[in-house]
PDB file of C-alpha atoms in Angstrom:
ATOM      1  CA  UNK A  28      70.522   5.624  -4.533  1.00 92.00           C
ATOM      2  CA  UNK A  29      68.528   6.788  -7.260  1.00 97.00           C
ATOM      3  CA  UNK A  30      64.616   8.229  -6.235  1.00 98.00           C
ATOM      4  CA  UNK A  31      62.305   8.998  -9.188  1.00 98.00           C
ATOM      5  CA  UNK A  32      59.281   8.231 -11.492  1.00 98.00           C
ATOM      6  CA  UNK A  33      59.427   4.656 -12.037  1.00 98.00           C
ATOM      7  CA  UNK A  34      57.913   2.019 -15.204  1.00 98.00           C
ATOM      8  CA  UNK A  35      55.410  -0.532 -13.996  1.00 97.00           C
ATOM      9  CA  UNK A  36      57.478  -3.185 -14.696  1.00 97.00           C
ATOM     10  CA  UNK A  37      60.354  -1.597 -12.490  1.00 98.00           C
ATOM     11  CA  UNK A  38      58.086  -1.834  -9.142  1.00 97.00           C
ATOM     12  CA  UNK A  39      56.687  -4.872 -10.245  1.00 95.00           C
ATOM     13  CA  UNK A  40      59.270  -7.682  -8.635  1.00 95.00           C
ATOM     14  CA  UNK A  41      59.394  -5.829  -5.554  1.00 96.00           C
ATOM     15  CA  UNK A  42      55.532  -5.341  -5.047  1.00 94.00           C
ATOM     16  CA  UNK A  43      54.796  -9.235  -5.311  1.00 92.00           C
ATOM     17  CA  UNK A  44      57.869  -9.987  -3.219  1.00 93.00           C
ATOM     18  CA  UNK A  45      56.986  -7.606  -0.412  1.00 91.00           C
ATOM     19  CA  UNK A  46      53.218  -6.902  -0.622  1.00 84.00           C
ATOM     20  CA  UNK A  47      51.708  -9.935  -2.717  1.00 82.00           C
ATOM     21  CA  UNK A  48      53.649 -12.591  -1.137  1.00 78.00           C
ATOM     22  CA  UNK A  49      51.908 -14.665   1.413  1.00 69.00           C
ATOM     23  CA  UNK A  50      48.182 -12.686   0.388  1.00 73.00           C
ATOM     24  CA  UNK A  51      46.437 -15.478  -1.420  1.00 71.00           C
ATOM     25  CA  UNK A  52      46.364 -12.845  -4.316  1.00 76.00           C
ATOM     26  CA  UNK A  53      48.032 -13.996  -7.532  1.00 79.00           C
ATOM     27  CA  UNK A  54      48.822 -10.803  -9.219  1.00 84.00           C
ATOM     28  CA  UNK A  55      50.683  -7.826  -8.546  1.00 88.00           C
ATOM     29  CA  UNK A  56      48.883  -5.477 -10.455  1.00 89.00           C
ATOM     30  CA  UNK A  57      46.329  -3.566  -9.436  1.00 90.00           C
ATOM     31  CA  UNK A  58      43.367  -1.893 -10.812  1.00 92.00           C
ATOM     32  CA  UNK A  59      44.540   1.657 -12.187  1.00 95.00           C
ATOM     33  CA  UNK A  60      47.944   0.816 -12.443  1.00 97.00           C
ATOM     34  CA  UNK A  61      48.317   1.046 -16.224  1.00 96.00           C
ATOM     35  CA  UNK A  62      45.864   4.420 -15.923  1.00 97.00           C
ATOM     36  CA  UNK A  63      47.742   7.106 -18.436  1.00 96.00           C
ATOM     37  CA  UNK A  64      47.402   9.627 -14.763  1.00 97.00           C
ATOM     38  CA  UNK A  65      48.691   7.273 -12.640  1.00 98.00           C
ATOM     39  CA  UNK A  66      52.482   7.127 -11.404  1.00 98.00           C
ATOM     40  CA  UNK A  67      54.399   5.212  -9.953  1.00 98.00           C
ATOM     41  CA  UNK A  68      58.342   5.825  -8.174  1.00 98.00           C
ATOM     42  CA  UNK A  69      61.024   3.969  -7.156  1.00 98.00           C
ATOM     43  CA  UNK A  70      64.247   3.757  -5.017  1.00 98.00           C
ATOM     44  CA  UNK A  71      66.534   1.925  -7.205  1.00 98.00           C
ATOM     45  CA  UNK A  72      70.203   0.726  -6.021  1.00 98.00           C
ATOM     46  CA  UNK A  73      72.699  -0.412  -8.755  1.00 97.00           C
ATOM     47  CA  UNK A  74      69.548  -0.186 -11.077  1.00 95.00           C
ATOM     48  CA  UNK A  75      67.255  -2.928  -8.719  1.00 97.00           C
ATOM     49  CA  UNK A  76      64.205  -1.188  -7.343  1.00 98.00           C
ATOM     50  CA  UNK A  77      64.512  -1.349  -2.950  1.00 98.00           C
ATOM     51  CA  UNK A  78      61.388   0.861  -2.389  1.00 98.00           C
ATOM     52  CA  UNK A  79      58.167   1.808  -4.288  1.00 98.00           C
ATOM     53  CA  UNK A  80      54.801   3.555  -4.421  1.00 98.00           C
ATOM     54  CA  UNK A  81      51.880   3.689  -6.859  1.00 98.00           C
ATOM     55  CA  UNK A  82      49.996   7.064  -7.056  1.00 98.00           C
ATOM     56  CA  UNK A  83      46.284   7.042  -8.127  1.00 97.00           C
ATOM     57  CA  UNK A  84      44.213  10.237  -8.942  1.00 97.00           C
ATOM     58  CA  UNK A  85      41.375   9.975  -6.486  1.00 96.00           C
ATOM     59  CA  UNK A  86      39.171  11.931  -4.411  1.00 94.00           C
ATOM     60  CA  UNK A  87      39.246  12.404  -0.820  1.00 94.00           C
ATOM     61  CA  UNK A  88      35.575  13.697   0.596  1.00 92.00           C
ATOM     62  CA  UNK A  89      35.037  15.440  -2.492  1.00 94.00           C
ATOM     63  CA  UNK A  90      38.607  17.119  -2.863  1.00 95.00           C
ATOM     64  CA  UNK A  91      41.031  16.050  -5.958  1.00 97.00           C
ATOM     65  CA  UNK A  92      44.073  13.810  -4.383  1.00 98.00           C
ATOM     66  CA  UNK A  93      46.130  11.214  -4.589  1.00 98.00           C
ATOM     67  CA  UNK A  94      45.764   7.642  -3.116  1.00 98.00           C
ATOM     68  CA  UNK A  95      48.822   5.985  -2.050  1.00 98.00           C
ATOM     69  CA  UNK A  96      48.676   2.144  -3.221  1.00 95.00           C
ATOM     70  CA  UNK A  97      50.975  -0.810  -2.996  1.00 93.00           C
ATOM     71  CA  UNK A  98      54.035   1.010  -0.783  1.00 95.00           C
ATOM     72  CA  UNK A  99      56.842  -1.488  -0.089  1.00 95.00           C
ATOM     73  CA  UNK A 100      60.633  -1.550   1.108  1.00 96.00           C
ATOM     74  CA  UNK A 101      62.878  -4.619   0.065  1.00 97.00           C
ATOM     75  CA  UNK A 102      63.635  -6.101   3.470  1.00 95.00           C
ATOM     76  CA  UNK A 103      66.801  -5.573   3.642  1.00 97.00           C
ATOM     77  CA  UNK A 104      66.464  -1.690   2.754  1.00 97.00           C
ATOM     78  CA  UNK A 105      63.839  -1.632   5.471  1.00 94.00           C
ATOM     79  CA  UNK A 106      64.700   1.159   8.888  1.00 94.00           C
ATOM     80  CA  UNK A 107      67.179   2.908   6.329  1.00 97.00           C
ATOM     81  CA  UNK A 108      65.194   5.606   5.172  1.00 96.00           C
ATOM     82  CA  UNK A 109      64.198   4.090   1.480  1.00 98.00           C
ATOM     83  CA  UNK A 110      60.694   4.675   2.550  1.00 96.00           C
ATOM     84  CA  UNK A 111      61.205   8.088   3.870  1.00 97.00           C
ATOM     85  CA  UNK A 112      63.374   9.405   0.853  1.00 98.00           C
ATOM     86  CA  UNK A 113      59.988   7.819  -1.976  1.00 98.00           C
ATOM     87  CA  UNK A 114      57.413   9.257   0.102  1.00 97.00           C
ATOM     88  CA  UNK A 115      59.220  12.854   0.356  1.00 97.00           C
ATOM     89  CA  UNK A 116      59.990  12.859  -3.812  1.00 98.00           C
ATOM     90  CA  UNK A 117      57.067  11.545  -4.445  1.00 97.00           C
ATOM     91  CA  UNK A 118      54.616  13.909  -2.611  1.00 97.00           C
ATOM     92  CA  UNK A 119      56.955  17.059  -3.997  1.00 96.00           C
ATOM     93  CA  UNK A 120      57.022  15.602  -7.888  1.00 97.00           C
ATOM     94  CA  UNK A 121      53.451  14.854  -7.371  1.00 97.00           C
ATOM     95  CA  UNK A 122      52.769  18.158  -6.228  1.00 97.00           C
ATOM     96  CA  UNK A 123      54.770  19.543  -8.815  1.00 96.00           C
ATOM     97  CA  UNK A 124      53.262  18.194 -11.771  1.00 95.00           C
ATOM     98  CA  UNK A 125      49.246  18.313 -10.691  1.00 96.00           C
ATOM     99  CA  UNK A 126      49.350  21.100  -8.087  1.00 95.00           C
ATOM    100  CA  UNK A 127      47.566  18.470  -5.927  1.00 97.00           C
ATOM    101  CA  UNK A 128      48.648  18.395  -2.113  1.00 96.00           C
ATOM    102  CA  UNK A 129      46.127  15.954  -0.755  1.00 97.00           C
ATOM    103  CA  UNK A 130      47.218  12.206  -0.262  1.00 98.00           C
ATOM    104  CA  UNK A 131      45.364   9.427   1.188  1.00 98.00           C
ATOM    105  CA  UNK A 132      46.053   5.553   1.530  1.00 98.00           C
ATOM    106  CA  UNK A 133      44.875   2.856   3.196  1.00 96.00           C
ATOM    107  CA  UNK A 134      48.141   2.215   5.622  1.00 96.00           C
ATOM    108  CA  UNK A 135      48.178  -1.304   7.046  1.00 92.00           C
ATOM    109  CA  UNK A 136      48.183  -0.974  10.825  1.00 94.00           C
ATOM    110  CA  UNK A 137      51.620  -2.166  11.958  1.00 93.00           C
ATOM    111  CA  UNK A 138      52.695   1.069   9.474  1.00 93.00           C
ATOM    112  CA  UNK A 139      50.834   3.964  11.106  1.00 96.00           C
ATOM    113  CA  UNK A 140      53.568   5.028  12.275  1.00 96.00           C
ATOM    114  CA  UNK A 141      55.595   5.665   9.721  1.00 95.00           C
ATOM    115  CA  UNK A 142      53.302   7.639   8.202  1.00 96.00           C
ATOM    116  CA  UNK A 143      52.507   9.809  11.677  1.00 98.00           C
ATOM    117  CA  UNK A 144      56.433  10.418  11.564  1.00 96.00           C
ATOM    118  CA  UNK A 145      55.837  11.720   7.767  1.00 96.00           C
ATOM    119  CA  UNK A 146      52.982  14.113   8.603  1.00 97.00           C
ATOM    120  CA  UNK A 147      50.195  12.087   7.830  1.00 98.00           C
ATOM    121  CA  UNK A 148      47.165  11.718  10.125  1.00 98.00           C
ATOM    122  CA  UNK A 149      45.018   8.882  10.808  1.00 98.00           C
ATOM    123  CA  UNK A 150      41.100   9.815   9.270  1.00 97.00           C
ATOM    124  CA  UNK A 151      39.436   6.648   9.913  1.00 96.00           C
ATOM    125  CA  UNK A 152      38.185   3.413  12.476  1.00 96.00           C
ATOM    126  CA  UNK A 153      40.696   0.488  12.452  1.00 96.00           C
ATOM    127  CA  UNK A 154      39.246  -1.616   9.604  1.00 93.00           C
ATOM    128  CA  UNK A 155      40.032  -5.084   8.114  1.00 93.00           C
ATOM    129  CA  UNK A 156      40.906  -6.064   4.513  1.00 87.00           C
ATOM    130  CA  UNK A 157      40.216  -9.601   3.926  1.00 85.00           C
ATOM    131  CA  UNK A 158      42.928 -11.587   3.466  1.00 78.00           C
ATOM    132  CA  UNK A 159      45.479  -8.620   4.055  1.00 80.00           C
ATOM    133  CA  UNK A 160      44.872  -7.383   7.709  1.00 86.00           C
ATOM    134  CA  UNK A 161      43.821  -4.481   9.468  1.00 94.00           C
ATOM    135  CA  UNK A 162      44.316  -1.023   8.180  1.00 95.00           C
ATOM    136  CA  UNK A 163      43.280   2.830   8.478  1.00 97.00           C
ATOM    137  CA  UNK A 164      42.754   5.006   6.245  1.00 98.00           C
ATOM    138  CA  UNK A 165      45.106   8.121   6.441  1.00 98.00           C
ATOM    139  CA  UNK A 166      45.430  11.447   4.870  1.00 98.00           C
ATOM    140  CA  UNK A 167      48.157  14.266   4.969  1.00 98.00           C
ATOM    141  CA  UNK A 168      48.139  17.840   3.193  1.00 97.00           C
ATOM    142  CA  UNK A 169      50.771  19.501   1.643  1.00 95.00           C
ATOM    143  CA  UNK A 170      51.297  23.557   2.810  1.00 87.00           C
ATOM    144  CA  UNK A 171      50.308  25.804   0.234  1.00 70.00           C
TER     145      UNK A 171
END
């Protein structure tokens, strides 16, 4: 397996199969994606993308961070640790290159916790997207 920065186009195929599919949404892309700060990484295997993340400058209650967006495992990758091994090179290589340790995300309910297992804490009431499901928001800072 291969972890690292990934093209927009790479992600792409796995974000509508995993997270678009069976939304009503249309498009995979979302807003900011094509943002010149923005990054996005990938788990590739034999050069096909298995896992991915989109990164968004953002603030969290007035602090610089990142916002986790659009997070998905390809099924059969999923309980392997794909989604462990993007979210640990991510948050170093994002941390790296900014010298930003604050993430946030709105984590979809029935993935709590994953995140809990990967330090992140939950910040927020249980809330619903429309059309997606219920969610919290959650938040984890790097040491340092």
């Amino acid at each position: 397996m291969e972890t690292r920065i990934a093209l927009l186009d790479e992600i792409l195929p796995l974000r509508q199969a995993v997270i678009i599919a069976g939304t009503g949404r249309n498009s995979p892309y979302f807003p900011g994606d094509l943002d010149a700060a923005t990054r996005h990484a990938g788990v590739f295997e034999d050069g096909v993308c298995i896992g991915c993340a989109t990164f968004l400058p953002s603030e969290w209650e007035g602090t610089a961070a990142w916002q986790l967006r659009g997070m998905a495992t390809a099924p059969e990758w999923q309980g392997r640790g794909v989604g462990r091994t993007l979210l640990q090179f991510a948050e170093g290589a994002l941390y790296d290159e900014s010298g930003v340790g604050l993430f946030w995300c709105n984590a979809r309910a029935t993935a709590c916790g994953f995140y809990q297992k990967m330090g992140w804490v939950i910040a927020s009431d249980r809330f619903d997207i429309p059309g997606v499901g219920l969610h919290y928001r959650m938040a984890k800072r790097l040491p340092g």
